[in-house]
Amino acid sequence: MVVLKKDEMLTLVDDTVSLALKKGASEVEVYFYEGHAKNVIIERGQITKSNKILDRGLGIRVVERKAVGFAYTNAIENDDSISEVIVSALNAARASNPDNNWNGFPEKNHYFQTDNTYDNKIIHLRSEDLVSIAYEMLDAATSSKKNVLPIEGGVSAASFSSAIANSNGVRGFDRGTFIECSLATVMKKRNIITPVCFEYSAERTYRIKPAWVGKEAARLAYSALNTKKVETKTTNLLLTQFAIQSLFSNTLINAVLADNIQRNQSPFKGKLEEKIGPEILTIQDDGLLAGGLGTTPFDGEGVPQQKTNIIKKGLLKNFLYDNYTAKKDGKKSTGNASRAGYLSTPSIGATNFRILPGNKTPEQMIQEIDEGLLIYYLQGAHSSNPVTGDFSVVATPAWKIKNGEISHSTRGVMLAGNIYEALKNIQMIANNERKLGSIISPWISVSNVRIIGK
């Protein structure tokens, strides 16, 4: 596959907009995506697979009489196929009912520069380089702790480009890179096997830490080996980034999306400027954050990215909007239209959902907790109710905190509570923020959560 240059991509989307207008569309949006990825897969402690994935295509939205139609193609070398996909989008619009809330695609605007989102070194990595990174991670795990068993993981490097144009003058181009490594381990001693422990490092530039990932995955498995039961009670939780990602991705983020507000599917409707957390809590969605995994100059509709205060010093300040929901409410889009390449229409999503760090180290936070649990991994968070905020999840493993120290591990502990009550009960926020998907967070301590021991 021949890689298209910037000018070629922009010409392609411009020409497709013009062709769709000639074929009868009253409004047009064309989104082009091209992605190249290399992957190395680890299974049962061995590197078992290596692959390359190349993908590119066009997604086209057209509007006729306020009815929207969408179609896509990955056969862009053929002018006839592009013409056919335009006709398919037009036919979809003509078969759809008009949307009286439709108020047009976004208008042309200025884009800001993004930093630390592209690295030529990642572009030139070979599969052999990824294998070397994987071995570094595996060697770090197995050499740091005896009897550790790496069970799965891998290394991935990717580059991607996108171009967008619409009939209102929007025209943008972006390119980026991404690299990650991950490893899951267990520890075996006689007839005892720990729960799976996992570590991960992802960056937009070549700054991943495979040796740290291997050592940390092994350390966690080792510390989870000797478990004791905990009693059922209400206690304090110290949530790491993995736990926060599991809970917030399935509750809090959904609650601040404008479409859920408009559908009465959020408890935050009508609560702007109300206190929903302590003064130490500030959360931003920052689509321009340097090196953010979700950082781009524009969103999936060509709207400039921005920093949006969602919660500021405990007060609910804003919701996240795409173009459609913003115009429906008479507001401006916050640049939160997200799309999975060219295969789908945009939907509202977080970019870099950042919980601003505090000033305590993780060690200081542990020392200040008389009794509680340190929570890394949660099972079942996907079943949490984003409307009510209720969650019932299993922490396995977790670590008991007693008198300011980690005393032992435990497994299969159930946590039951409400995420919106948990926000109010945040006691401390650490200074150790890190990136996990769309969420950037430090550790957080929360009081008054019910745990059910085994």
XYZ file of C-alpha atoms in Angstrom:
454
model
C 0.000 0.000 0.000
C 1.425 3.354 -1.059
C 1.336 5.883 1.786
C -0.519 9.047 0.820
C 1.084 12.407 1.480
C -0.615 15.294 3.240
C -1.466 17.165 0.026
C -2.852 13.979 -1.541
C -5.103 13.341 1.425
C -6.439 16.889 1.472
C -7.030 16.833 -2.280
C -8.900 13.541 -1.900
C -11.316 14.855 0.738
C -11.774 18.178 -1.102
C -12.581 16.441 -4.380
C -14.991 14.038 -2.674
C -16.882 16.930 -1.069
C -17.198 18.606 -4.473
C -18.373 15.403 -6.135
C -21.005 14.758 -3.461
C -22.381 18.275 -3.855
C -22.600 17.760 -7.614
C -24.559 14.558 -7.034
C -27.213 16.417 -5.064
C -26.175 16.566 -1.413
C -27.020 19.813 0.336
C -24.257 19.270 2.933
C -21.229 16.967 2.921
C -18.535 15.810 5.335
C -15.641 13.574 4.238
C -13.261 11.921 6.685
C -10.129 10.067 5.578
C -8.089 7.794 7.823
C -4.885 5.826 7.220
C -3.260 3.656 9.877
C -0.173 1.438 9.979
C 0.489 -0.836 12.958
C 3.063 -3.460 13.914
C 2.374 -5.887 16.761
C 4.286 -8.539 18.666
C 2.208 -10.921 20.790
C 3.321 -12.708 23.973
C 1.548 -15.893 25.036
C 2.607 -18.141 27.950
C 5.867 -16.321 28.335
C 6.877 -16.691 24.695
C 6.758 -14.393 21.685
C 4.338 -16.287 19.467
C 3.123 -13.887 16.789
C 4.112 -10.825 14.824
C 1.843 -8.986 12.434
C 1.376 -5.802 10.460
C -1.954 -4.087 9.905
C -2.550 -1.519 7.164
C -5.902 0.199 6.887
C -7.310 3.255 5.191
C -10.574 4.514 3.822
C -13.158 7.263 3.480
C -16.244 7.881 5.574
C -18.843 10.170 3.976
C -21.822 11.895 5.610
C -24.325 13.708 3.435
C -27.463 15.649 4.257
C -30.661 16.084 2.251
C -33.688 17.881 3.712
C -32.215 17.505 7.225
C -31.892 13.745 6.791
C -28.374 12.368 7.316
C -26.872 9.432 5.448
C -23.516 7.729 5.918
C -21.397 5.266 3.946
C -17.728 4.306 3.762
C -15.237 2.595 1.503
C -11.648 1.369 1.658
C -11.317 1.237 -2.133
C -10.129 4.802 -2.586
C -7.828 4.116 -5.537
C -10.901 3.646 -7.703
C -12.874 6.791 -8.621
C -15.921 4.647 -9.362
C -15.928 3.215 -5.840
C -15.852 6.721 -4.325
C -18.737 7.723 -6.567
C -20.625 4.602 -5.499
C -20.153 5.287 -1.789
C -21.463 8.837 -2.266
C -24.561 7.402 -3.914
C -24.928 4.927 -1.028
C -24.762 7.770 1.498
C -27.322 9.775 -0.500
C -29.649 6.780 -0.685
C -29.332 6.320 3.089
C -30.266 9.973 3.626
C -33.249 9.730 1.281
C -34.472 6.649 3.121
C -34.172 8.369 6.521
C -36.612 10.660 8.273
C -35.632 14.346 8.575
C -34.038 15.335 11.889
C -35.551 18.634 12.980
C -32.654 19.124 15.406
C -30.105 19.079 12.600
C -28.426 22.465 12.290
C -25.554 21.813 9.936
C -21.955 20.637 10.018
C -19.318 22.682 11.875
C -17.950 25.885 10.411
C -14.330 26.560 9.466
C -12.088 27.433 12.424
C -8.465 27.772 13.508
C -6.533 24.729 14.777
C -3.899 24.803 17.494
C -0.586 22.983 17.323
C -0.193 19.806 19.358
C 3.051 18.752 21.051
C 4.683 15.353 21.576
C 2.216 13.431 19.420
C 4.483 12.342 16.557
C 7.853 10.615 16.603
C 9.811 9.525 13.524
C 11.572 6.902 15.608
C 8.302 5.029 16.009
C 7.689 5.233 12.268
C 10.983 3.476 11.549
C 10.691 0.697 14.148
C 10.910 -2.757 12.589
C 9.251 -5.931 13.834
C 12.686 -7.025 15.095
C 12.831 -3.881 17.248
C 9.472 -4.723 18.814
C 10.717 -8.250 19.524
C 13.723 -6.764 21.347
C 11.412 -4.576 23.441
C 9.280 -7.612 24.281
C 12.326 -9.616 25.385
C 13.506 -6.722 27.546
C 10.130 -6.729 29.280
C 10.078 -10.520 29.718
C 13.662 -10.660 30.995
C 12.959 -7.908 33.525
C 9.969 -9.838 34.854
C 11.590 -13.253 35.139
C 14.919 -12.008 36.496
C 13.421 -9.790 39.198
C 11.299 -12.480 40.895
C 11.648 -16.249 40.902
C 8.664 -18.338 39.840
C 6.954 -15.465 38.066
C 5.058 -16.641 34.996
C 4.402 -14.114 32.219
C 1.183 -15.294 30.616
C 0.294 -12.681 28.007
C 1.175 -9.263 26.704
C 2.793 -7.613 23.743
C 4.299 -4.590 22.064
C 2.594 -2.399 19.472
C 3.738 0.577 17.415
C 1.452 2.553 15.139
C 1.278 5.625 12.952
C -1.858 7.221 11.606
C -3.010 10.139 9.507
C -6.404 11.742 9.065
C -7.877 14.439 6.876
C -11.311 16.016 7.020
C -13.262 18.458 4.874
C -16.870 19.574 4.752
C -19.062 21.830 2.660
C -18.827 24.625 5.267
C -15.105 25.128 4.661
C -13.679 22.859 7.367
C -10.357 21.458 6.196
C -7.834 19.739 8.449
C -4.959 17.275 8.474
C -3.300 15.451 11.354
C -0.735 12.737 11.825
C 0.389 10.935 14.949
C 2.223 7.989 16.437
C 1.615 5.594 19.304
C 3.593 2.874 21.057
C 2.725 0.594 23.956
C 3.909 -2.464 25.830
C 2.056 -4.602 28.354
C 2.572 -7.727 30.409
C 0.312 -9.881 32.572
C 1.878 -12.231 35.127
C 1.020 -14.749 37.818
C 3.189 -16.193 40.573
C 3.188 -19.861 41.457
C 4.350 -21.355 44.742
C 3.655 -25.020 45.392
C -0.079 -25.399 44.684
C -0.897 -21.696 45.021
C -1.313 -19.426 41.983
C -1.990 -15.717 42.314
C -4.632 -13.771 40.408
C -3.404 -12.149 37.193
C -1.418 -8.944 37.703
C -0.946 -6.520 34.828
C 1.214 -3.542 33.888
C 1.261 -1.266 30.882
C 3.093 1.667 29.334
C 1.821 3.747 26.401
C 3.132 6.937 24.816
C 2.787 9.035 21.674
C 6.590 9.316 21.432
C 9.258 6.663 21.984
C 9.313 6.837 25.781
C 7.788 3.553 26.928
C 9.414 1.668 29.832
C 9.440 -2.065 29.051
C 11.859 -2.985 31.856
C 9.710 -1.144 34.402
C 6.566 -2.854 33.071
C 8.185 -6.280 33.451
C 9.522 -5.624 36.954
C 6.287 -4.068 38.176
C 4.112 -6.873 36.798
C 6.378 -9.368 38.586
C 6.417 -7.346 41.830
C 2.630 -7.161 41.935
C 2.270 -10.912 41.360
C 4.846 -11.635 44.069
C 3.074 -9.388 46.564
C -0.257 -11.086 45.777
C 1.010 -14.545 46.634
C 0.252 -14.756 50.362
C -3.391 -13.810 50.820
C -5.614 -13.465 53.862
C -9.331 -12.888 54.165
C -10.780 -9.504 55.077
C -13.981 -8.885 56.948
C -17.135 -7.317 55.571
C -17.262 -3.667 56.616
C -17.281 -0.044 55.485
C -13.735 1.159 54.977
C -11.313 3.359 53.041
C -10.139 2.600 49.515
C -6.938 3.718 47.835
C -7.688 3.483 44.105
C -4.880 3.151 41.586
C -5.165 4.255 37.961
C -6.405 0.854 36.765
C -9.293 0.908 39.235
C -10.135 4.531 38.427
C -10.148 3.785 34.715
C -12.536 0.853 35.211
C -14.977 2.828 37.348
C -14.886 6.232 35.650
C -15.023 4.884 32.085
C -18.317 3.191 32.863
C -19.932 5.874 35.034
C -18.575 9.400 35.421
C -17.537 9.966 31.809
C -20.949 8.863 30.537
C -22.636 11.171 33.035
C -20.992 14.300 31.578
C -21.681 13.546 27.899
C -24.201 16.016 26.497
C -26.308 13.413 24.688
C -26.930 11.616 27.978
C -27.836 14.935 29.605
C -30.317 15.661 26.802
C -31.850 12.169 27.090
C -32.246 12.505 30.873
C -29.777 9.677 31.311
C -27.459 11.520 33.696
C -27.812 12.502 37.356
C -25.957 15.742 36.571
C -28.721 17.299 34.496
C -29.535 20.744 35.888
C -26.628 20.641 38.347
C -24.063 22.954 36.737
C -22.266 25.041 39.367
C -23.380 22.638 42.106
C -20.885 20.997 44.448
C -20.392 17.326 43.540
C -16.963 16.705 45.071
C -14.391 18.138 47.505
C -12.395 21.269 46.735
C -9.285 19.188 45.992
C -11.032 17.603 42.972
C -10.540 19.174 39.539
C -11.189 17.225 36.335
C -10.505 18.512 32.831
C -11.003 17.088 29.382
C -7.956 18.351 27.497
C -7.772 17.476 23.814
C -4.573 19.516 23.414
C -2.591 17.992 26.292
C 1.048 17.510 25.282
C 1.658 13.820 24.660
C -1.898 12.836 25.520
C -3.093 9.555 24.062
C -6.240 11.338 22.862
C -4.567 14.557 21.701
C -5.305 15.862 18.188
C -5.707 19.371 16.722
C -9.345 18.668 15.788
C -12.050 16.199 16.730
C -13.912 13.722 14.538
C -15.947 16.515 12.934
C -13.116 18.988 12.373
C -13.891 21.122 15.442
C -10.755 22.463 17.193
C -9.771 20.587 20.332
C -9.718 22.473 23.612
C -9.352 22.190 27.374
C -12.712 21.956 29.164
C -13.121 22.189 32.916
C -15.656 19.540 33.901
C -15.245 19.724 37.661
C -13.309 22.619 39.176
C -12.568 22.611 42.892
C -15.510 20.294 43.431
C -18.036 22.284 41.357
C -19.627 20.850 38.208
C -18.702 23.329 35.467
C -19.335 21.876 31.985
C -20.533 18.950 29.923
C -18.840 17.492 26.831
C -20.440 18.364 23.473
C -20.093 17.421 19.861
C -21.415 19.696 17.105
C -24.933 18.200 17.019
C -25.642 18.291 20.754
C -24.043 21.721 21.121
C -26.253 23.286 18.445
C -29.272 21.562 19.947
C -28.578 23.387 23.227
C -27.500 26.646 21.598
C -23.899 26.153 22.702
C -20.494 25.663 21.086
C -18.983 22.218 20.644
C -16.253 21.372 23.142
C -14.448 19.358 20.452
C -15.540 15.960 21.761
C -16.755 14.227 18.615
C -14.987 10.882 18.607
C -14.867 8.380 15.773
C -13.348 4.937 15.196
C -11.551 5.778 11.975
C -13.582 5.989 8.791
C -15.930 3.120 9.665
C -18.452 5.037 11.743
C -20.119 8.371 12.296
C -18.895 10.492 15.216
C -20.187 10.079 18.754
C -19.378 12.031 21.910
C -16.349 10.827 23.849
C -13.607 11.992 26.170
C -10.190 12.944 24.801
C -7.768 13.163 27.746
C -10.019 12.966 30.806
C -7.563 14.295 33.371
C -7.910 14.247 37.147
C -5.451 16.903 38.257
C -2.810 15.567 40.663
C -2.445 16.500 44.301
C 0.748 16.953 46.296
C 1.071 13.672 48.208
C 3.200 10.727 47.169
C 1.577 7.274 47.095
C 3.724 6.316 50.094
C 2.454 9.299 52.075
C -1.141 8.398 51.267
C -0.639 4.823 52.485
C 0.959 6.115 55.682
C -2.084 8.304 56.383
C -4.582 5.428 56.118
C -5.152 3.551 59.380
C -7.224 0.851 57.738
C -8.341 0.229 54.187
C -7.659 -1.527 50.896
C -5.287 -0.691 48.043
C -7.200 -1.497 44.836
C -5.459 -2.184 41.521
C -7.780 -4.262 39.371
C -11.565 -4.510 39.193
C -13.813 -7.055 37.537
C -17.384 -6.251 36.525
C -17.107 -2.447 36.281
C -18.769 -2.598 32.843
C -22.032 -3.528 34.581
C -22.053 -0.326 36.664
C -25.085 1.894 36.202
C -24.015 5.282 34.778
C -27.404 6.835 35.542
C -27.644 5.933 39.219
C -23.890 5.536 39.696
C -24.299 2.236 41.530
C -21.474 -0.264 41.178
C -20.791 -3.752 42.450
C -17.340 -4.992 41.448
C -14.747 -7.536 42.478
C -11.216 -6.506 43.430
C -8.745 -9.299 42.790
C -6.133 -8.981 44.023
C -6.260 -6.130 46.526
C -3.927 -5.277 49.372
C -4.864 -4.639 52.980
C -3.617 -1.399 54.527
C -3.253 -1.401 58.312
C -1.648 1.274 60.470
C -0.187 3.032 57.452
C 1.438 -0.043 55.908
C 0.624 -2.738 53.355
C 0.046 -5.805 55.511
C -1.081 -8.538 53.073
C -2.974 -9.244 49.880
C -6.496 -10.532 49.494
C -8.582 -11.743 46.597
C -12.220 -11.844 45.558
C -13.290 -8.876 47.676
C -16.522 -7.283 46.473
C -16.898 -3.504 46.516
C -20.388 -2.037 46.537
C -21.193 1.642 46.366
C -22.138 4.657 44.301
C -19.614 6.531 42.181
C -21.261 9.911 42.764
C -21.185 9.411 46.525
C -17.574 8.259 46.197
C -16.714 11.571 44.493
C -17.965 13.414 47.570
C -15.913 11.147 49.821
C -12.530 11.699 48.139
C -10.025 12.364 50.904
C -6.636 12.618 49.185
C -5.217 12.815 45.658
C -1.660 11.704 44.895
C 0.943 13.307 42.643
C 1.629 10.203 40.500
C -0.593 10.760 37.476
C -0.273 8.454 34.472
C -2.068 7.772 31.195
C -4.413 4.824 30.752
C -6.455 5.141 27.576
C -8.584 8.280 27.674
C -8.099 8.719 31.433
C -5.137 10.450 33.074
C -5.153 10.072 36.821
C -3.126 9.820 40.027
C -4.097 7.553 42.921
C -7.184 8.658 44.849
C -8.311 7.741 48.361
C -12.028 7.411 49.088
C -13.743 6.849 52.429
C -16.931 4.997 53.404
C -17.057 2.264 50.754
C -18.688 -1.057 51.611
C -16.525 -4.147 51.115
C -17.755 -7.716 51.299
C -15.027 -10.177 52.294
C -14.739 -13.853 51.516
